[in-house]
């Protein structure tokens, strides 16, 4: 029997592809995808430099895209895959979306929502550490190159 | 000597005008303006229904507009006037903008950032309760009409 190719690693790889695009544009390399029933309905990467907008995080764009795709305000059956732990703003946004699940790769000990104790929606589950090494390495390499 | 017309009440009235526009569109009536050196550089109101996007809060739009107007990523010398206390998402966004000051009208005891203890940027000062009665009344009337 064939195993389904769709699991958390599969979708995190898609988020990593987005992070790679951000990197090539000189952006902090963070990528995100939103998935419903194994279907990717939003792909986004950090665009704070290009848009000159500190709120243009990958997750914020992905939330707006996914709602647009679904024609629905809430993302109840959706999972967000994001390469780095969301910040207070993005976690706060996820509260309003009523997202089913957040899966993130690398923790962000300084700016991540867990450090700041942002409250998620009670329905939102969290999985962390998926492809953490790859997600982290993109960030570390980026900041090393900026020094 | 003439007193300057520009004070917190003056700008909160402008934010209330935006909230009124939201109300007329059937949106939760919250309005915001961003001010730098007594000049309004962004005016926005809640558009979550119209845009079908739970992240389309007045503040989020105002941050993006103000950065666009200034051509600068950070809103260092800017004040946000908003009729209702910002939520976690908007307070989290303000962290990234490095806003100088937040002035809000009515508290939001259930969804406001203070209840959730969202961390603001260390440079951001807060003033609350400006035209609180007017700001509150718009919200109360709106939710009464929805029952």
Short mmCIF file of C-alpha atoms in Angstrom, two decimals:
data_model
loop_
_atom_site.label_atom_id
_atom_site.label_comp_id
_atom_site.label_asym_id
_atom_site.label_seq_id
_atom_site.Cartn_x
_atom_site.Cartn_y
_atom_site.Cartn_z
CA UNK A 1 0.00 0.00 0.00
CA UNK A 2 1.28 3.44 -0.92
CA UNK A 3 1.78 5.85 1.90
CA UNK A 4 0.14 9.26 1.39
CA UNK A 5 2.78 11.87 0.51
CA UNK A 6 0.90 14.44 2.57
CA UNK A 7 2.19 14.94 6.06
CA UNK A 8 3.60 17.82 8.10
CA UNK A 9 7.04 17.47 6.52
CA UNK A 10 5.58 17.59 3.02
CA UNK A 11 3.82 20.90 3.66
CA UNK A 12 6.71 22.37 5.64
CA UNK A 13 8.90 21.74 2.59
CA UNK A 14 6.47 23.89 0.60
CA UNK A 15 6.78 26.62 3.26
CA UNK A 16 10.57 26.27 3.02
CA UNK A 17 10.35 26.85 -0.75
CA UNK A 18 8.58 30.13 0.03
CA UNK A 19 11.27 31.05 2.57
CA UNK A 20 13.88 30.38 -0.10
CA UNK A 21 12.12 32.84 -2.45
CA UNK A 22 12.16 35.44 0.34
CA UNK A 23 15.90 34.84 0.80
CA UNK A 24 16.56 35.39 -2.90
CA UNK A 25 14.77 38.76 -2.63
CA UNK A 26 16.90 39.80 0.35
CA UNK A 27 14.03 39.34 2.80
CA UNK A 28 14.24 37.66 6.19
CA UNK A 29 13.68 34.08 4.93
CA UNK A 30 10.33 33.02 6.37
CA UNK A 31 7.71 31.19 4.35
CA UNK A 32 4.20 29.96 5.01
CA UNK A 33 1.50 27.87 3.38
CA UNK A 34 -2.09 27.25 4.42
CA UNK A 35 -3.60 23.85 3.83
CA UNK A 36 -7.16 22.54 3.93
CA UNK A 37 -7.83 18.82 3.37
CA UNK A 38 -4.33 18.33 1.93
CA UNK A 39 -4.81 21.18 -0.52
CA UNK A 40 -2.55 24.24 -0.42
CA UNK A 41 -4.75 27.34 -0.67
CA UNK A 42 -2.17 30.02 0.16
CA UNK A 43 1.59 30.39 -0.31
CA UNK A 44 3.40 33.44 0.97
CA UNK A 45 6.74 34.71 2.14
CA UNK A 46 7.95 37.61 4.15
CA UNK A 47 7.82 40.87 2.15
CA UNK A 48 8.57 43.51 4.77
CA UNK A 49 11.45 45.01 2.75
CA UNK A 50 9.86 44.93 -0.67
CA UNK A 51 6.54 46.33 0.56
CA UNK A 52 8.23 48.63 3.05
CA UNK A 53 5.71 47.38 5.58
CA UNK A 54 6.64 45.77 8.89
CA UNK A 55 3.27 44.01 9.00
CA UNK A 56 3.87 42.11 5.72
CA UNK A 57 4.83 38.86 7.43
CA UNK A 58 4.34 35.60 5.53
CA UNK A 59 1.54 34.51 7.87
CA UNK A 60 -0.49 37.73 7.55
CA UNK A 61 -0.47 37.49 3.78
CA UNK A 62 -1.31 33.80 3.90
CA UNK A 63 -4.33 34.42 6.18
CA UNK A 64 -5.72 37.04 3.80
CA UNK A 65 -5.10 34.83 0.75
CA UNK A 66 -6.71 31.78 2.33
CA UNK A 67 -9.83 33.70 3.39
CA UNK A 68 -10.02 35.12 -0.11
CA UNK A 69 -9.69 31.67 -1.67
CA UNK A 70 -12.33 30.14 0.59
CA UNK A 71 -14.65 33.13 0.44
CA UNK A 72 -14.96 32.62 4.16
CA UNK A 73 -13.91 34.80 7.05
CA UNK A 74 -12.77 31.95 9.25
CA UNK A 75 -10.10 29.37 8.52
CA UNK A 76 -11.63 26.73 10.77
CA UNK A 77 -10.38 23.57 9.04
CA UNK A 78 -7.08 25.03 7.93
CA UNK A 79 -3.51 24.42 9.03
CA UNK A 80 -0.83 27.08 8.83
CA UNK A 81 2.66 25.79 8.09
CA UNK A 82 5.29 28.41 8.78
CA UNK A 83 9.06 27.99 8.87
CA UNK A 84 9.55 30.12 12.00
CA UNK A 85 7.43 30.49 15.14
CA UNK A 86 4.85 33.28 14.63
CA UNK A 87 5.26 36.64 16.41
CA UNK A 88 2.65 38.30 18.65
CA UNK A 89 0.98 39.98 15.67
CA UNK A 90 0.68 36.82 13.60
CA UNK A 91 -0.39 34.67 16.54
CA UNK A 92 -2.93 37.38 17.43
CA UNK A 93 -4.18 37.32 13.83
CA UNK A 94 -4.50 33.53 13.97
CA UNK A 95 -6.79 33.99 16.98
CA UNK A 96 -9.26 35.87 14.78
CA UNK A 97 -9.05 33.27 11.99
CA UNK A 98 -10.00 30.41 14.33
CA UNK A 99 -7.34 28.32 12.59
CA UNK A 100 -7.42 24.58 13.29
CA UNK A 101 -3.67 24.08 13.60
CA UNK A 102 -0.34 25.89 13.50
CA UNK A 103 2.75 23.89 12.53
CA UNK A 104 6.03 25.74 12.78
CA UNK A 105 9.62 24.77 12.12
CA UNK A 106 12.15 26.78 14.10
CA UNK A 107 11.40 28.45 17.43
CA UNK A 108 11.96 32.20 17.77
CA UNK A 109 13.02 32.62 21.36
CA UNK A 110 13.24 36.42 21.16
CA UNK A 111 10.24 37.44 19.09
CA UNK A 112 8.04 34.33 19.06
CA UNK A 113 4.54 34.37 20.52
CA UNK A 114 5.37 31.73 23.13
CA UNK A 115 7.89 34.01 24.83
CA UNK A 116 5.28 36.80 24.88
CA UNK A 117 2.51 34.42 25.93
CA UNK A 118 0.13 35.51 23.16
CA UNK A 119 -3.22 33.75 23.51
CA UNK A 120 -4.20 31.51 20.61
CA UNK A 121 -7.78 30.61 19.79
CA UNK A 122 -8.93 27.76 22.07
CA UNK A 123 -9.56 25.60 18.98
CA UNK A 124 -6.04 26.05 17.57
CA UNK A 125 -3.58 23.18 18.11
CA UNK A 126 0.18 23.68 17.79
CA UNK A 127 2.92 21.39 16.47
CA UNK A 128 6.51 22.65 16.54
CA UNK A 129 9.94 21.51 15.41
CA UNK A 130 8.96 20.17 11.96
CA UNK A 131 12.12 20.38 9.78
CA UNK A 132 13.50 22.66 12.47
CA UNK A 133 17.12 22.28 11.33
CA UNK A 134 16.37 23.37 7.75
CA UNK A 135 14.13 26.24 8.87
CA UNK A 136 16.69 27.45 11.40
CA UNK A 137 19.61 27.17 9.02
CA UNK A 138 18.01 29.54 6.50
CA UNK A 139 17.63 32.15 9.24
CA UNK A 140 21.10 31.69 10.70
CA UNK A 141 22.77 31.88 7.28
CA UNK A 142 20.75 35.00 6.43
CA UNK A 143 21.71 36.89 9.56
CA UNK A 144 25.36 35.77 9.27
CA UNK A 145 25.46 37.19 5.72
CA UNK A 146 24.10 40.53 7.02
CA UNK A 147 26.83 41.00 9.60
CA UNK B 1 -3.35 83.87 22.37
CA UNK B 2 -5.10 81.23 20.30
CA UNK B 3 -4.91 77.73 21.61
CA UNK B 4 -3.79 75.14 19.07
CA UNK B 5 -6.78 73.10 17.87
CA UNK B 6 -4.59 70.02 17.79
CA UNK B 7 -4.81 67.83 20.82
CA UNK B 8 -5.77 64.24 21.58
CA UNK B 9 -9.49 65.03 21.46
CA UNK B 10 -9.15 66.69 18.07
CA UNK B 11 -7.55 63.62 16.51
CA UNK B 12 -9.81 61.17 18.32
CA UNK B 13 -12.75 62.99 16.74
CA UNK B 14 -11.20 62.23 13.35
CA UNK B 15 -10.91 58.56 14.35
CA UNK B 16 -14.58 58.68 15.44
CA UNK B 17 -15.52 59.96 11.98
CA UNK B 18 -13.88 56.86 10.55
CA UNK B 19 -15.73 54.65 13.03
CA UNK B 20 -18.96 56.29 11.89
CA UNK B 21 -18.18 55.37 8.28
CA UNK B 22 -17.59 51.76 9.38
CA UNK B 23 -20.96 51.79 11.14
CA UNK B 24 -22.72 52.99 8.02
CA UNK B 25 -21.20 50.05 6.13
CA UNK B 26 -22.43 47.57 8.73
CA UNK B 27 -18.93 47.04 10.14
CA UNK B 28 -17.97 46.91 13.81
CA UNK B 29 -17.54 50.67 14.28
CA UNK B 30 -13.86 51.18 14.97
CA UNK B 31 -11.82 53.94 13.37
CA UNK B 32 -8.19 54.99 13.45
CA UNK B 33 -5.94 57.79 12.29
CA UNK B 34 -2.17 58.12 12.39
CA UNK B 35 -0.64 61.49 13.05
CA UNK B 36 2.86 62.88 12.70
CA UNK B 37 3.62 66.44 13.79
CA UNK B 38 -0.09 67.30 13.87
CA UNK B 39 -0.60 65.99 10.33
CA UNK B 40 -2.95 63.08 9.66
CA UNK B 41 -1.17 60.66 7.32
CA UNK B 42 -3.58 57.72 7.51
CA UNK B 43 -7.32 57.32 8.08
CA UNK B 44 -8.89 53.89 8.25
CA UNK B 45 -11.82 51.97 9.61
CA UNK B 46 -12.60 48.37 10.26
CA UNK B 47 -13.32 46.47 7.03
CA UNK B 48 -13.48 42.84 8.18
CA UNK B 49 -16.94 42.27 6.66
CA UNK B 50 -16.42 44.07 3.40
CA UNK B 51 -13.01 42.52 2.76
CA UNK B 52 -14.07 39.20 4.25
CA UNK B 53 -10.81 39.29 6.18
CA UNK B 54 -10.58 39.07 9.96
CA UNK B 55 -7.22 40.83 9.88
CA UNK B 56 -8.61 43.99 8.24
CA UNK B 57 -8.76 45.98 11.47
CA UNK B 58 -8.60 49.77 11.29
CA UNK B 59 -5.16 49.84 12.90
CA UNK B 60 -3.57 47.32 10.52
CA UNK B 61 -4.70 49.31 7.51
CA UNK B 62 -3.57 52.56 9.11
CA UNK B 63 -0.08 51.17 9.80
CA UNK B 64 0.34 50.09 6.18
CA UNK B 65 -0.99 53.43 4.87
CA UNK B 66 1.25 55.49 7.15
CA UNK B 67 4.38 53.54 6.19
CA UNK B 68 3.41 53.95 2.58
CA UNK B 69 2.89 57.70 3.00
CA UNK B 70 6.20 58.18 4.80
CA UNK B 71 8.12 55.79 2.56
CA UNK B 72 9.59 54.52 5.81
CA UNK B 73 9.26 51.15 7.49
CA UNK B 74 9.06 52.53 11.00
CA UNK B 75 6.50 54.94 12.41
CA UNK B 76 8.84 56.31 15.05
CA UNK B 77 7.38 59.80 15.48
CA UNK B 78 3.79 58.80 14.86
CA UNK B 79 0.77 58.54 17.12
CA UNK B 80 -2.05 56.09 16.50
CA UNK B 81 -5.50 57.33 17.53
CA UNK B 82 -7.99 54.49 17.65
CA UNK B 83 -11.51 54.53 19.04
CA UNK B 84 -11.22 51.14 20.78
CA UNK B 85 -8.30 49.50 22.58
CA UNK B 86 -6.22 47.48 20.08
CA UNK B 87 -6.32 43.67 20.10
CA UNK B 88 -3.30 41.35 20.39
CA UNK B 89 -2.73 41.40 16.64
CA UNK B 90 -2.82 45.19 16.32
CA UNK B 91 -0.76 45.77 19.46
CA UNK B 92 1.71 43.17 18.15
CA UNK B 93 1.82 45.00 14.82
CA UNK B 94 2.46 48.29 16.64
CA UNK B 95 5.50 46.64 18.24
CA UNK B 96 7.06 46.22 14.79
CA UNK B 97 6.22 49.80 13.76
CA UNK B 98 8.05 51.28 16.77
CA UNK B 99 5.17 53.75 17.09
CA UNK B 100 5.74 56.69 19.43
CA UNK B 101 2.30 56.70 21.03
CA UNK B 102 -1.03 54.90 21.08
CA UNK B 103 -4.10 56.88 22.13
CA UNK B 104 -7.30 54.88 22.44
CA UNK B 105 -10.85 55.76 23.42
CA UNK B 106 -12.81 52.87 24.87
CA UNK B 107 -11.23 49.90 26.64
CA UNK B 108 -11.96 46.40 25.31
CA UNK B 109 -11.92 44.25 28.41
CA UNK B 110 -12.49 40.99 26.52
CA UNK B 111 -10.32 41.29 23.43
CA UNK B 112 -8.02 44.21 24.21
CA UNK B 113 -4.24 43.76 24.36
CA UNK B 114 -4.06 44.77 28.01
CA UNK B 115 -6.12 41.79 29.11
CA UNK B 116 -3.85 39.52 27.06
CA UNK B 117 -0.71 41.33 28.23
CA UNK B 118 0.64 41.86 24.71
CA UNK B 119 4.07 43.48 24.84
CA UNK B 120 4.33 46.90 23.20
CA UNK B 121 7.55 48.36 21.86
CA UNK B 122 9.54 49.86 24.76
CA UNK B 123 9.40 53.27 23.02
CA UNK B 124 5.59 53.26 22.69
CA UNK B 125 3.63 55.33 25.21
CA UNK B 126 -0.08 54.78 25.85
CA UNK B 127 -2.90 57.19 26.64
CA UNK B 128 -6.40 55.79 27.17
CA UNK B 129 -9.92 57.07 27.79
CA UNK B 130 -9.90 59.95 25.27
CA UNK B 131 -13.57 60.55 24.29
CA UNK B 132 -14.26 57.18 25.88
CA UNK B 133 -18.02 57.76 26.18
CA UNK B 134 -18.47 58.55 22.48
CA UNK B 135 -16.20 55.67 21.39
CA UNK B 136 -17.98 53.22 23.68
CA UNK B 137 -21.46 54.35 22.70
CA UNK B 138 -20.86 53.59 19.01
CA UNK B 139 -19.88 50.03 19.94
CA UNK B 140 -22.72 49.47 22.41
CA UNK B 141 -25.34 50.79 19.98
CA UNK B 142 -23.92 48.62 17.20
CA UNK B 143 -24.03 45.40 19.20
CA UNK B 144 -27.49 46.23 20.56
CA UNK B 145 -28.77 46.64 16.99
CA UNK B 146 -27.34 43.22 16.08
CA UNK B 147 -29.22 41.36 18.83
#
